Short mmCIF file of C-alpha atoms in Angstrom, two decimals:
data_model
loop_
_atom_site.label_atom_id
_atom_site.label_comp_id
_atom_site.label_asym_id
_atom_site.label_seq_id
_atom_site.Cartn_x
_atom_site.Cartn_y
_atom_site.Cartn_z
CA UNK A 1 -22.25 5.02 2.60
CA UNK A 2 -20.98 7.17 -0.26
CA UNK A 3 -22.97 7.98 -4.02
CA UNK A 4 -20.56 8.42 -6.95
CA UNK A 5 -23.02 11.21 -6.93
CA UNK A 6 -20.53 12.96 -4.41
CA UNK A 7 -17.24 12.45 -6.60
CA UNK A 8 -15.79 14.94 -8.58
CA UNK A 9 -15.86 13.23 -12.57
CA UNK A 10 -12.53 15.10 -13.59
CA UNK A 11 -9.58 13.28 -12.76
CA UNK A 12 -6.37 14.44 -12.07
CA UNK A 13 -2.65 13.62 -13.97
CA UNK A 14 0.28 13.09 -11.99
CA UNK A 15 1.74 16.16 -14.07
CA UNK A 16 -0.95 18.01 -13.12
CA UNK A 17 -0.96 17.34 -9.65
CA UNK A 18 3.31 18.21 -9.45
CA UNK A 19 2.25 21.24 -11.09
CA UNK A 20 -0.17 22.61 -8.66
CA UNK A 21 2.74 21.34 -5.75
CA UNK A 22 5.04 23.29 -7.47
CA UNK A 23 2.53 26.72 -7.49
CA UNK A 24 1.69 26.30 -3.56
CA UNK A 25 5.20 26.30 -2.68
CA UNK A 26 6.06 29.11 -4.46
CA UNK A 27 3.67 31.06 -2.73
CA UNK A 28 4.28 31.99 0.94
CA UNK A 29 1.35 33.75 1.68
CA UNK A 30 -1.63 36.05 0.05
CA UNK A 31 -4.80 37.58 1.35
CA UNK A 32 -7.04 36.33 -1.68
CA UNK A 33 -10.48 34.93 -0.92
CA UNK A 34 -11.09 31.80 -2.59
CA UNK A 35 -14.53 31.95 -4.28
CA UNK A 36 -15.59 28.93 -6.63
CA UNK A 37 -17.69 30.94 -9.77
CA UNK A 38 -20.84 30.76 -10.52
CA UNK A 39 -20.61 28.97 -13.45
CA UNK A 40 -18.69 26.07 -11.74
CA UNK A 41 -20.89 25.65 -9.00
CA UNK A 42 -23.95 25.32 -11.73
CA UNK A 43 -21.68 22.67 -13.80
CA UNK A 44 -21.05 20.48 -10.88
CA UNK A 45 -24.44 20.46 -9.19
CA UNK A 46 -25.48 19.40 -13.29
CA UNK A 47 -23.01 16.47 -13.05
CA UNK A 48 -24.13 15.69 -9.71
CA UNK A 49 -27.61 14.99 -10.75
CA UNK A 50 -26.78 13.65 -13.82
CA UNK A 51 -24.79 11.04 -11.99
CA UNK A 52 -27.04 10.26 -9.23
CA UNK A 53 -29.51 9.49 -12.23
CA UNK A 54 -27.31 6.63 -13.43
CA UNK A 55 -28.44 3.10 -12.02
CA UNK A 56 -25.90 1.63 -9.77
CA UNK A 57 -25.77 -1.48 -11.54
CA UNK A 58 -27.55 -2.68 -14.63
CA UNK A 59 -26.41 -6.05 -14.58
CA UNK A 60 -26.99 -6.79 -10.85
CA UNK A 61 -31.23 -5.19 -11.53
CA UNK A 62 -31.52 -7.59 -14.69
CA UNK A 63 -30.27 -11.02 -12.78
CA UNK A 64 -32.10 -9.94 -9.99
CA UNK A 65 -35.83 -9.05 -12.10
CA UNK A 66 -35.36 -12.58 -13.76
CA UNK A 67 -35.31 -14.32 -10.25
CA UNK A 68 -37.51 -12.48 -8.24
CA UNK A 69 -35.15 -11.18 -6.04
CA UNK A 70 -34.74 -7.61 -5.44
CA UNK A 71 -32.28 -5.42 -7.09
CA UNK A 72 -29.49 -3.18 -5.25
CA UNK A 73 -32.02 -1.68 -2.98
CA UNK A 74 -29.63 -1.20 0.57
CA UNK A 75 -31.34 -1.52 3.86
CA UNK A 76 -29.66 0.54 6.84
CA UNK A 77 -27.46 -1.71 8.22
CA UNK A 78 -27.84 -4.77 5.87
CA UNK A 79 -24.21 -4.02 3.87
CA UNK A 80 -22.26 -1.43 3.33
CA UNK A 81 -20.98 1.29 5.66
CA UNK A 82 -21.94 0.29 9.44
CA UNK A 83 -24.32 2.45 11.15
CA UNK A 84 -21.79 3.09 14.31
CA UNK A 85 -18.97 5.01 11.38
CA UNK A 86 -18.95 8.64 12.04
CA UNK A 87 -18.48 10.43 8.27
CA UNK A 88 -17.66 13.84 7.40
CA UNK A 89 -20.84 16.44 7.48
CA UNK A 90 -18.56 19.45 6.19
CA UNK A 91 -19.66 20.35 2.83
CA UNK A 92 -17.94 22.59 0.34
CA UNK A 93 -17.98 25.96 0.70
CA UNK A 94 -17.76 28.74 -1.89
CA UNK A 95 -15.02 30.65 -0.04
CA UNK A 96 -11.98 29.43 2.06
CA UNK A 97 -10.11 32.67 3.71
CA UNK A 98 -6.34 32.59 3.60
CA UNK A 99 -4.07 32.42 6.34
CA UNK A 100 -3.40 36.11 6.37
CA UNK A 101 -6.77 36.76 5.84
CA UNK A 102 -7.69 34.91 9.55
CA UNK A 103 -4.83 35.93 11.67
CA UNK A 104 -5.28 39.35 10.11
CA UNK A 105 -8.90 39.45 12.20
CA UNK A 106 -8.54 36.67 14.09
CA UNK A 107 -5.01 37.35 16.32
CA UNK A 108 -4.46 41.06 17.87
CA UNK A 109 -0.75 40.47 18.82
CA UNK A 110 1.04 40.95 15.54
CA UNK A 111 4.22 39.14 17.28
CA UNK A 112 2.01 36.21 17.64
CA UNK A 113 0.91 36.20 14.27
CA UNK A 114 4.76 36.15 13.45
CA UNK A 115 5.06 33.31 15.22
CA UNK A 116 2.30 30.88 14.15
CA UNK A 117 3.50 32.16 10.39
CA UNK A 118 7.01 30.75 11.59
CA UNK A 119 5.58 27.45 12.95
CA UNK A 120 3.38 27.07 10.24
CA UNK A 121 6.91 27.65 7.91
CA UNK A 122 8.36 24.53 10.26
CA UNK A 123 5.21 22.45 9.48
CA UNK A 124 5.11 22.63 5.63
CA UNK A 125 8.55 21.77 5.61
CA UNK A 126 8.22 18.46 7.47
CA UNK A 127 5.57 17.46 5.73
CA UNK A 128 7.34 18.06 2.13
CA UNK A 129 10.66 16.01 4.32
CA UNK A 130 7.88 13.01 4.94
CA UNK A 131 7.00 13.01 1.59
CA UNK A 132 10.66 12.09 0.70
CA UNK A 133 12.14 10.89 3.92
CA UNK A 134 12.66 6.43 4.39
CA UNK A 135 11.14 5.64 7.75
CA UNK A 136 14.93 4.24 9.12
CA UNK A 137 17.00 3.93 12.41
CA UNK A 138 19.44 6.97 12.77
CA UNK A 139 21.76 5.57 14.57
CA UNK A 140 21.45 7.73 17.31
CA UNK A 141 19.05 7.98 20.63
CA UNK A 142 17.70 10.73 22.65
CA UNK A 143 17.96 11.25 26.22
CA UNK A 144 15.71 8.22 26.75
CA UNK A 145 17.82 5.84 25.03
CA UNK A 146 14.96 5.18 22.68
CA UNK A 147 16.53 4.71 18.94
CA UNK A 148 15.87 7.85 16.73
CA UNK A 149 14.16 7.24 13.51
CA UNK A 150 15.86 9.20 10.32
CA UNK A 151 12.01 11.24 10.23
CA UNK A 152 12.13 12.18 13.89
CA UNK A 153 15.81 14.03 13.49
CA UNK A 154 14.46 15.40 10.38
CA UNK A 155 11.51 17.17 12.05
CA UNK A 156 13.05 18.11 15.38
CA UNK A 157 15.96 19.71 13.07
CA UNK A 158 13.65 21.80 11.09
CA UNK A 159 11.67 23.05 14.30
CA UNK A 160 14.86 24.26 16.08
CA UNK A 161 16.36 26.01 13.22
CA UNK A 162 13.10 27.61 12.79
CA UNK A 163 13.15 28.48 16.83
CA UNK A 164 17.00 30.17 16.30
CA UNK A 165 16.13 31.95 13.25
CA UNK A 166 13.00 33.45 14.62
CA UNK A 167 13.04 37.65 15.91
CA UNK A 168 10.13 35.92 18.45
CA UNK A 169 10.89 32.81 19.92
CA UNK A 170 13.29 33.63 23.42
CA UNK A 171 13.46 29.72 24.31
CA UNK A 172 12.70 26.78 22.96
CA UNK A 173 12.69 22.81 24.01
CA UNK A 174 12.16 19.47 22.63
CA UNK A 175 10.48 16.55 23.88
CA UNK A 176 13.56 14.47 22.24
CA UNK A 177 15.92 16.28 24.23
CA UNK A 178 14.30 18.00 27.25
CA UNK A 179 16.03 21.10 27.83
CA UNK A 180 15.06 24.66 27.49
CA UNK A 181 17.63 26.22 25.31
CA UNK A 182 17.97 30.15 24.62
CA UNK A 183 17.00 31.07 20.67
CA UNK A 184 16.91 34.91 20.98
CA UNK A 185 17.15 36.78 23.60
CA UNK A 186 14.91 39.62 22.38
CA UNK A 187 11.84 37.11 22.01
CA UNK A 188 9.10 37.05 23.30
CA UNK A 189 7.69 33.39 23.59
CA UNK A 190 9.23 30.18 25.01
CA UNK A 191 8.03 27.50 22.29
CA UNK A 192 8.04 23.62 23.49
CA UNK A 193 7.28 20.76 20.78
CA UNK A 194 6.93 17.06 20.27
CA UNK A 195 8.42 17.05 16.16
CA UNK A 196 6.99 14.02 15.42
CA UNK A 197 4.72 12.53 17.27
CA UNK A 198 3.98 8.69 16.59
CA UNK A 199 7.07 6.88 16.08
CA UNK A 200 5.83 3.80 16.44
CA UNK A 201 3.47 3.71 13.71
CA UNK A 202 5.03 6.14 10.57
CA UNK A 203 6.83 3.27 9.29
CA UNK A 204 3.51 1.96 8.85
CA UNK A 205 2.50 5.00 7.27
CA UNK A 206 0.07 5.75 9.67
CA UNK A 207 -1.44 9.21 10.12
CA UNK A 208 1.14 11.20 12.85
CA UNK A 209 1.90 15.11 14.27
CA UNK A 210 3.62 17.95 15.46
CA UNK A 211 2.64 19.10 18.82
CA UNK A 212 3.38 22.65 19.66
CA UNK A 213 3.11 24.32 22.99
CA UNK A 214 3.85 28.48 23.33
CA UNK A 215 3.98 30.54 26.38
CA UNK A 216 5.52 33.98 27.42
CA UNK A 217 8.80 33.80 27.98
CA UNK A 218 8.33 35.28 31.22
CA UNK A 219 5.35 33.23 32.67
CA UNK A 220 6.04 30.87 35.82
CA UNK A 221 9.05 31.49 37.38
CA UNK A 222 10.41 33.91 34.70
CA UNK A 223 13.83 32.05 34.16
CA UNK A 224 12.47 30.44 30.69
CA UNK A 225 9.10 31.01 30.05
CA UNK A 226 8.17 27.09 31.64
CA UNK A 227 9.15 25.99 34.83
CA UNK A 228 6.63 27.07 37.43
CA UNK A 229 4.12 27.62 34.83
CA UNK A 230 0.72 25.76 33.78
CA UNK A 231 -1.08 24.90 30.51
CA UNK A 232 -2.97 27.40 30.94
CA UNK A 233 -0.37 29.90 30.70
CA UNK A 234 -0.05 29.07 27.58
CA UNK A 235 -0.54 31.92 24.82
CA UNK A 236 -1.29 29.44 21.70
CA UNK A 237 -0.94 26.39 20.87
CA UNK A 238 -0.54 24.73 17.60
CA UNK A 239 -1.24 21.02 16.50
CA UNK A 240 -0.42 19.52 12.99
CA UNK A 241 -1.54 16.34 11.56
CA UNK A 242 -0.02 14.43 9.18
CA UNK A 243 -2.06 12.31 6.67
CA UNK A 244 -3.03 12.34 2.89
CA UNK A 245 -3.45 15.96 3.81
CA UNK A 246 -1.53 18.46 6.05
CA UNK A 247 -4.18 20.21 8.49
CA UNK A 248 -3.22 21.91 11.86
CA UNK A 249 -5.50 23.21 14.90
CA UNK A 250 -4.51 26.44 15.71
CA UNK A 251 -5.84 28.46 18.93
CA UNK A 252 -6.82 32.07 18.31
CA UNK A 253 -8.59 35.10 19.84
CA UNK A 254 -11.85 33.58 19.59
CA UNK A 255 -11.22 29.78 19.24
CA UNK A 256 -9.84 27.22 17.57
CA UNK A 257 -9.43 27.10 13.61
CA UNK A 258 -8.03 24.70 11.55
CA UNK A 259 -5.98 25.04 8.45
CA UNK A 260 -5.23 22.91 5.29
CA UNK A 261 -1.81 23.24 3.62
CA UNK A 262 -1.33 22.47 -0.24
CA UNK A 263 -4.88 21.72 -1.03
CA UNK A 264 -6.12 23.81 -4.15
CA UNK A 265 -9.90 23.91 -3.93
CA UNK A 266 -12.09 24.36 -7.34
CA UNK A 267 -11.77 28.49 -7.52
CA UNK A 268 -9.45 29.25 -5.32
CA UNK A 269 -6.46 29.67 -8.10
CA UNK A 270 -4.62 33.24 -7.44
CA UNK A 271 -4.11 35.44 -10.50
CA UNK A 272 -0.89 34.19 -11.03
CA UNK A 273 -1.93 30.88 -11.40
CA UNK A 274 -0.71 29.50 -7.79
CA UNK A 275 -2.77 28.83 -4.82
CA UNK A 276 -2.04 29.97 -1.43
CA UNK A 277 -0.54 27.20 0.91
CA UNK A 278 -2.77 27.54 3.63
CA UNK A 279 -6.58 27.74 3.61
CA UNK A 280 -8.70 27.99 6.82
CA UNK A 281 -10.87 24.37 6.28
CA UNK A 282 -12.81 24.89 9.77
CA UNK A 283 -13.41 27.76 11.76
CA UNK A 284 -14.65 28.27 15.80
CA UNK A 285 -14.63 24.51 15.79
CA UNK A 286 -16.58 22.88 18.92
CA UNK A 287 -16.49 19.70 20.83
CA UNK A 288 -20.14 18.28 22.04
CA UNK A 289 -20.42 17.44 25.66
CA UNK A 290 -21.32 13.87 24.55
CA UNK A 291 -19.89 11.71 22.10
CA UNK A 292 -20.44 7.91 21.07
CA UNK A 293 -16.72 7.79 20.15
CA UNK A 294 -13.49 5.97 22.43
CA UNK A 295 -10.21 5.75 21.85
CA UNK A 296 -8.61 3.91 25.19
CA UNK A 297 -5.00 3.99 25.56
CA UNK A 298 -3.22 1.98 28.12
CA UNK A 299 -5.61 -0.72 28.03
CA UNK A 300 -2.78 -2.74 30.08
CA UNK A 301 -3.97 -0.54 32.51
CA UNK A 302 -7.39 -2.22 33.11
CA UNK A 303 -5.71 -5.57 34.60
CA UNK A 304 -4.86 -3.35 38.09
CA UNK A 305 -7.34 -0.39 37.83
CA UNK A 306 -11.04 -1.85 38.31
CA UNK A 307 -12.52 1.21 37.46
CA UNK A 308 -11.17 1.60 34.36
CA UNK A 309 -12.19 -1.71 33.34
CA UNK A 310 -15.88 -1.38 34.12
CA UNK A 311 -15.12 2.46 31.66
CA UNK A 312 -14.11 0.14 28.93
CA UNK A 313 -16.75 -2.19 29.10
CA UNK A 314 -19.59 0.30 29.63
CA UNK A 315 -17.95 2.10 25.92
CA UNK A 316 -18.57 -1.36 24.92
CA UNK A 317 -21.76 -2.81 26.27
CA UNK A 318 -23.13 0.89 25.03
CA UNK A 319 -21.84 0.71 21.21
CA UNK A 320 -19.42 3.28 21.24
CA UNK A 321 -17.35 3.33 18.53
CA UNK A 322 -13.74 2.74 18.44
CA UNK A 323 -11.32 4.85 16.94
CA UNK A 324 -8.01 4.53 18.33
CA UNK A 325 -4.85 4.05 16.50
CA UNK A 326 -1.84 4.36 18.77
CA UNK A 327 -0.61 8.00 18.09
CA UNK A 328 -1.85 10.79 20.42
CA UNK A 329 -2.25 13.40 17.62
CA UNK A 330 -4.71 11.16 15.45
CA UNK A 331 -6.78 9.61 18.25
CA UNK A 332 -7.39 13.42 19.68
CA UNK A 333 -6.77 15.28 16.81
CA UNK A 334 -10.78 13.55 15.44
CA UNK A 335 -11.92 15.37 18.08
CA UNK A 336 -11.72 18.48 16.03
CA UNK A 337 -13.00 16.88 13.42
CA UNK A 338 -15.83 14.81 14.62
CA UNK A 339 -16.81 17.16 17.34
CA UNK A 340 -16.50 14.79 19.52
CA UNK A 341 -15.13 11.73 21.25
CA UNK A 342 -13.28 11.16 24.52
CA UNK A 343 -9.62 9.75 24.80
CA UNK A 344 -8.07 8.14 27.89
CA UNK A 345 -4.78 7.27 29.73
CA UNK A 346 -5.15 6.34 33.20
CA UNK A 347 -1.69 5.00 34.85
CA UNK A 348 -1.09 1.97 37.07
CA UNK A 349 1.71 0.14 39.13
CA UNK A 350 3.10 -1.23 36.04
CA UNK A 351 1.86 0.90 33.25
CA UNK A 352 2.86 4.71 34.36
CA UNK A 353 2.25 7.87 33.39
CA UNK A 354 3.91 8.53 29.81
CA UNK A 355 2.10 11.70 28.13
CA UNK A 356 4.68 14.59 28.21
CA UNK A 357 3.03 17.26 30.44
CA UNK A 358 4.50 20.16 28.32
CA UNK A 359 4.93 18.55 24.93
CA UNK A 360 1.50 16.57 24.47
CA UNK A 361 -1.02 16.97 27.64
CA UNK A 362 -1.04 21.32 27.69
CA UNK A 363 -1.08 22.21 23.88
CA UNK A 364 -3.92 19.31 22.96
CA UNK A 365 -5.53 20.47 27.20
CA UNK A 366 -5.79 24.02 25.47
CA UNK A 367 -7.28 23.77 22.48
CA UNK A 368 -9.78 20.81 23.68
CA UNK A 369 -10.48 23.35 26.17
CA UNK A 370 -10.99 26.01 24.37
CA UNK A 371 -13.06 24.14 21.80
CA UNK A 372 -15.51 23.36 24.81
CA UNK A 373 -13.71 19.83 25.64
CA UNK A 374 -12.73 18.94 29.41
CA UNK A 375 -9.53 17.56 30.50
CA UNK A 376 -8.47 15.24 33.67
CA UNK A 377 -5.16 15.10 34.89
CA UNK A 378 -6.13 11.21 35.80
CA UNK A 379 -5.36 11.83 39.49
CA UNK A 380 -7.36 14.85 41.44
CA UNK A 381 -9.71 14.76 38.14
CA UNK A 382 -8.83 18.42 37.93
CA UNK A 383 -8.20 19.83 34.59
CA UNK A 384 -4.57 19.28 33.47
CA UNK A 385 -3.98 22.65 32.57
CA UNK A 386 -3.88 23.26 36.29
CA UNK A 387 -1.14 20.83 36.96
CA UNK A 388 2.36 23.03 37.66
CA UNK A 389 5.19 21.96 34.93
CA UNK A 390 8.10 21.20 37.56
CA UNK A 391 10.65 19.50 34.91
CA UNK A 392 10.39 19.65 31.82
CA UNK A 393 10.06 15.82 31.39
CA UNK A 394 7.25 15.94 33.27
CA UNK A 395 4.77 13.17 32.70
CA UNK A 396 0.94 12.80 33.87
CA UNK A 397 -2.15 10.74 33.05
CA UNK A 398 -4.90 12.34 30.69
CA UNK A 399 -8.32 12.27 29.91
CA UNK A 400 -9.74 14.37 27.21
CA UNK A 401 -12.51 15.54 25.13
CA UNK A 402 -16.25 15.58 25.43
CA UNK A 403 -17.31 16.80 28.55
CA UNK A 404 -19.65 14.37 30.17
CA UNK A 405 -17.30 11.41 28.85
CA UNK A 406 -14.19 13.21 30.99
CA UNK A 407 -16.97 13.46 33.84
CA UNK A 408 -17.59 9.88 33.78
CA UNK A 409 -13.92 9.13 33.54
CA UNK A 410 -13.17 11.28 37.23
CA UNK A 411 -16.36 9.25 38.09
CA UNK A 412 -14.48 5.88 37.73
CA UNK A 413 -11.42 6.26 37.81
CA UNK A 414 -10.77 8.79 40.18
CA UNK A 415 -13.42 8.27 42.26
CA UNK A 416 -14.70 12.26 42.09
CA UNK A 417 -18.81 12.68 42.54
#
């Protein structure tokens, strides 16, 4: 559970907080380090203590001295939080390095660091267009026939202008239309991307995501940078997650690193009086090879595939924990942030493979990867950045995240020893 110890004391106006809006997105970029002063760091660790001195209830210790009974005295597991939640470790730090800062000594290629800049550029802008933007039908499907939602032709319209505007980006696709289209033909990279991942849930205002997949534009069979290729062709790959904050994984040189967009952290106000709009929040972030945290998708799936049944009831009769919400980048994404968990989505007669190979499966198969995750492709139980893209469309079951949970997964599902 949480101590009001841990809350900051000052709050916030709503002018203030349009304000500071206004300063991050007048700032595009800087290579300030955000240290919090000395002086502040002494005044909050004083209100810390001086709160954590302050009895939790007065009234609740007098009633209870008068009968006998004890006062607010909580026993693991008696009330409150549950011992099986999973809560934030990350504390503060006194610095958070810009985004120019990282890719300045975290990505060699300087056309690369273009380009995450540019995606990055794409990403802020959705997420100031689902700030404003009613959750509504368009009026207008995509290749599927599924109906379009007003957000998911907002997104997918700011990611390909970005794409044709862009000195590096060669080709680009969407998952709502599945075509590789030319953007310039001096690029470099061919870009593929899921705008808005999560339909089904943002009109509940659930959390949802970008999903962003790069390669070289000449990798598999050198017509566009995809077909032919793998996932782990791939140069980058970028994943954005929509919440009460903006974060998004990004792979570099030496791992994965995540960054925050709009958040203004006690010190790290430029001399100007702006903050930059992206901080690096985590850095090198790993995945454990265990975990104690599910998320099953495609539990239909468990009614004609035995072993997946006897996985979900082992999760169970073992106390994992479940965290699954119905949207792909969420229910991986706390991978990243947990540093661990497993996700599954095994396929069946009636329940078949719906993951996009290129849009969903490779970007999240790198960076899991590259974080020390495992991936299955559900099937040969070999890792799914092995699987050839062959269409674009291309669909596959998956099984990511912690290592020995994808192990047990090939295990029982597809029968691998």
């Amino acid at each position: 559970s949480y101590s009001p110890s841990a809350l900051q004391s000052q709050p916030l106006s709503a002018t203030m907080m349009s304000s500071s809006m206004k300063s991050v997105k007048s700032v595009k970029s800087s290579s300030k380090v955000c240290v919090r002063p000395a002086s502040s760091r002494a005044s909050s660790a004083v209100a810390r203590a001086s709160a954590s001195s302050v009895p939790r209830s007065t009234s609740s210790a007098k009633s209870s001295s008068k009968s006998g009974v004890r006062g607010d005295v909580r026993v693991f597991g008696e009330y409150g939080a549950s011992s099986t939640s999973f809560y934030t470790t990350t504390e503060k730090q006194d610095s958070y390095d810009s985004l120019e800062v990282v890719l300045g000594t975290k990505c060699a290629d300087t056309q690369m660091r273009t380009l995450i800049v540019e995606m990055l550029d794409a990403i802020a802008d959705i997420t100031e267009a689902l700030r404003s933007a009613l959750v509504t039908v368009e009026g207008s499907s995509n290749t599927f026939g599924d109906a379009q939602l007003s957000v998911d032709v907002i997104a997918d319209e700011i990611m390909w202008n970005k794409c044709r505007e862009s000195s590096t980006v060669a080709f680009g696709a969407s998952e709502e239309e599945p075509e590789v289209k030319p953007c310039n033909p001096n690029g470099e990279y061919t870009v593929c991307w899921d705008p808005l991942d999560g339909s089904s849930i943002v009109d509940n205002n659930w959390a949802v995501g970008t999903m962003i997949g790069v390669w070289g534009s000449k990798s598999g069979s050198g017509d566009d940078g995809l077909i032919g290729a793998t996932g782990r062709d791939q140069v980058t790959s970028l994943i954005a997650l929509y919440g009460p904050r903006t974060t998004v994984l990004v792979g570099l040189d030496d791992g994965v690193y995540e960054f925050s967009y709009g958040c203004t952290p006690e010190g790290c106000q430029l001399s100007d009086g702006t903050f930059a709009p992206w901080i690096c929040s985590r850095s090198q972030i790993t995945i454990s090879e265990e975990c104690k945290i599910f998320a099953p998708a495609n539990l239909r799936a468990t009614k004609e595939v035995e072993g997946y049944k006897k996985l979900v009831d082992y999760y169970m009769q073992e106390k994992y924990t479940l965290r699954y919400s119905g949207g792909l980048v969420p229910d991986v994404y706390q991978q990243f942030t947990k540093q661990q968990g497993v996700f599954s989505n095994p396929t069946s007669d009636s329940s078949p493979a719906k993951l996009r190979l290129a849009f969903e499966a490779a970007p999240f198969g790198l960076l899991v990867e590259m974080a020390g995750g495992k991936t299955s492709d559900g099937v040969s139980g070999g890792s799914v950045l092995d699987v050839q893209i062959n269409q674009v469309d291309q669909r596959t079951a998956l099984c990511i995240g912690s290592s020995k949970e994808v192990d047990r997964f090939n295990e029982m599902i597809c029968m691998v020893e």
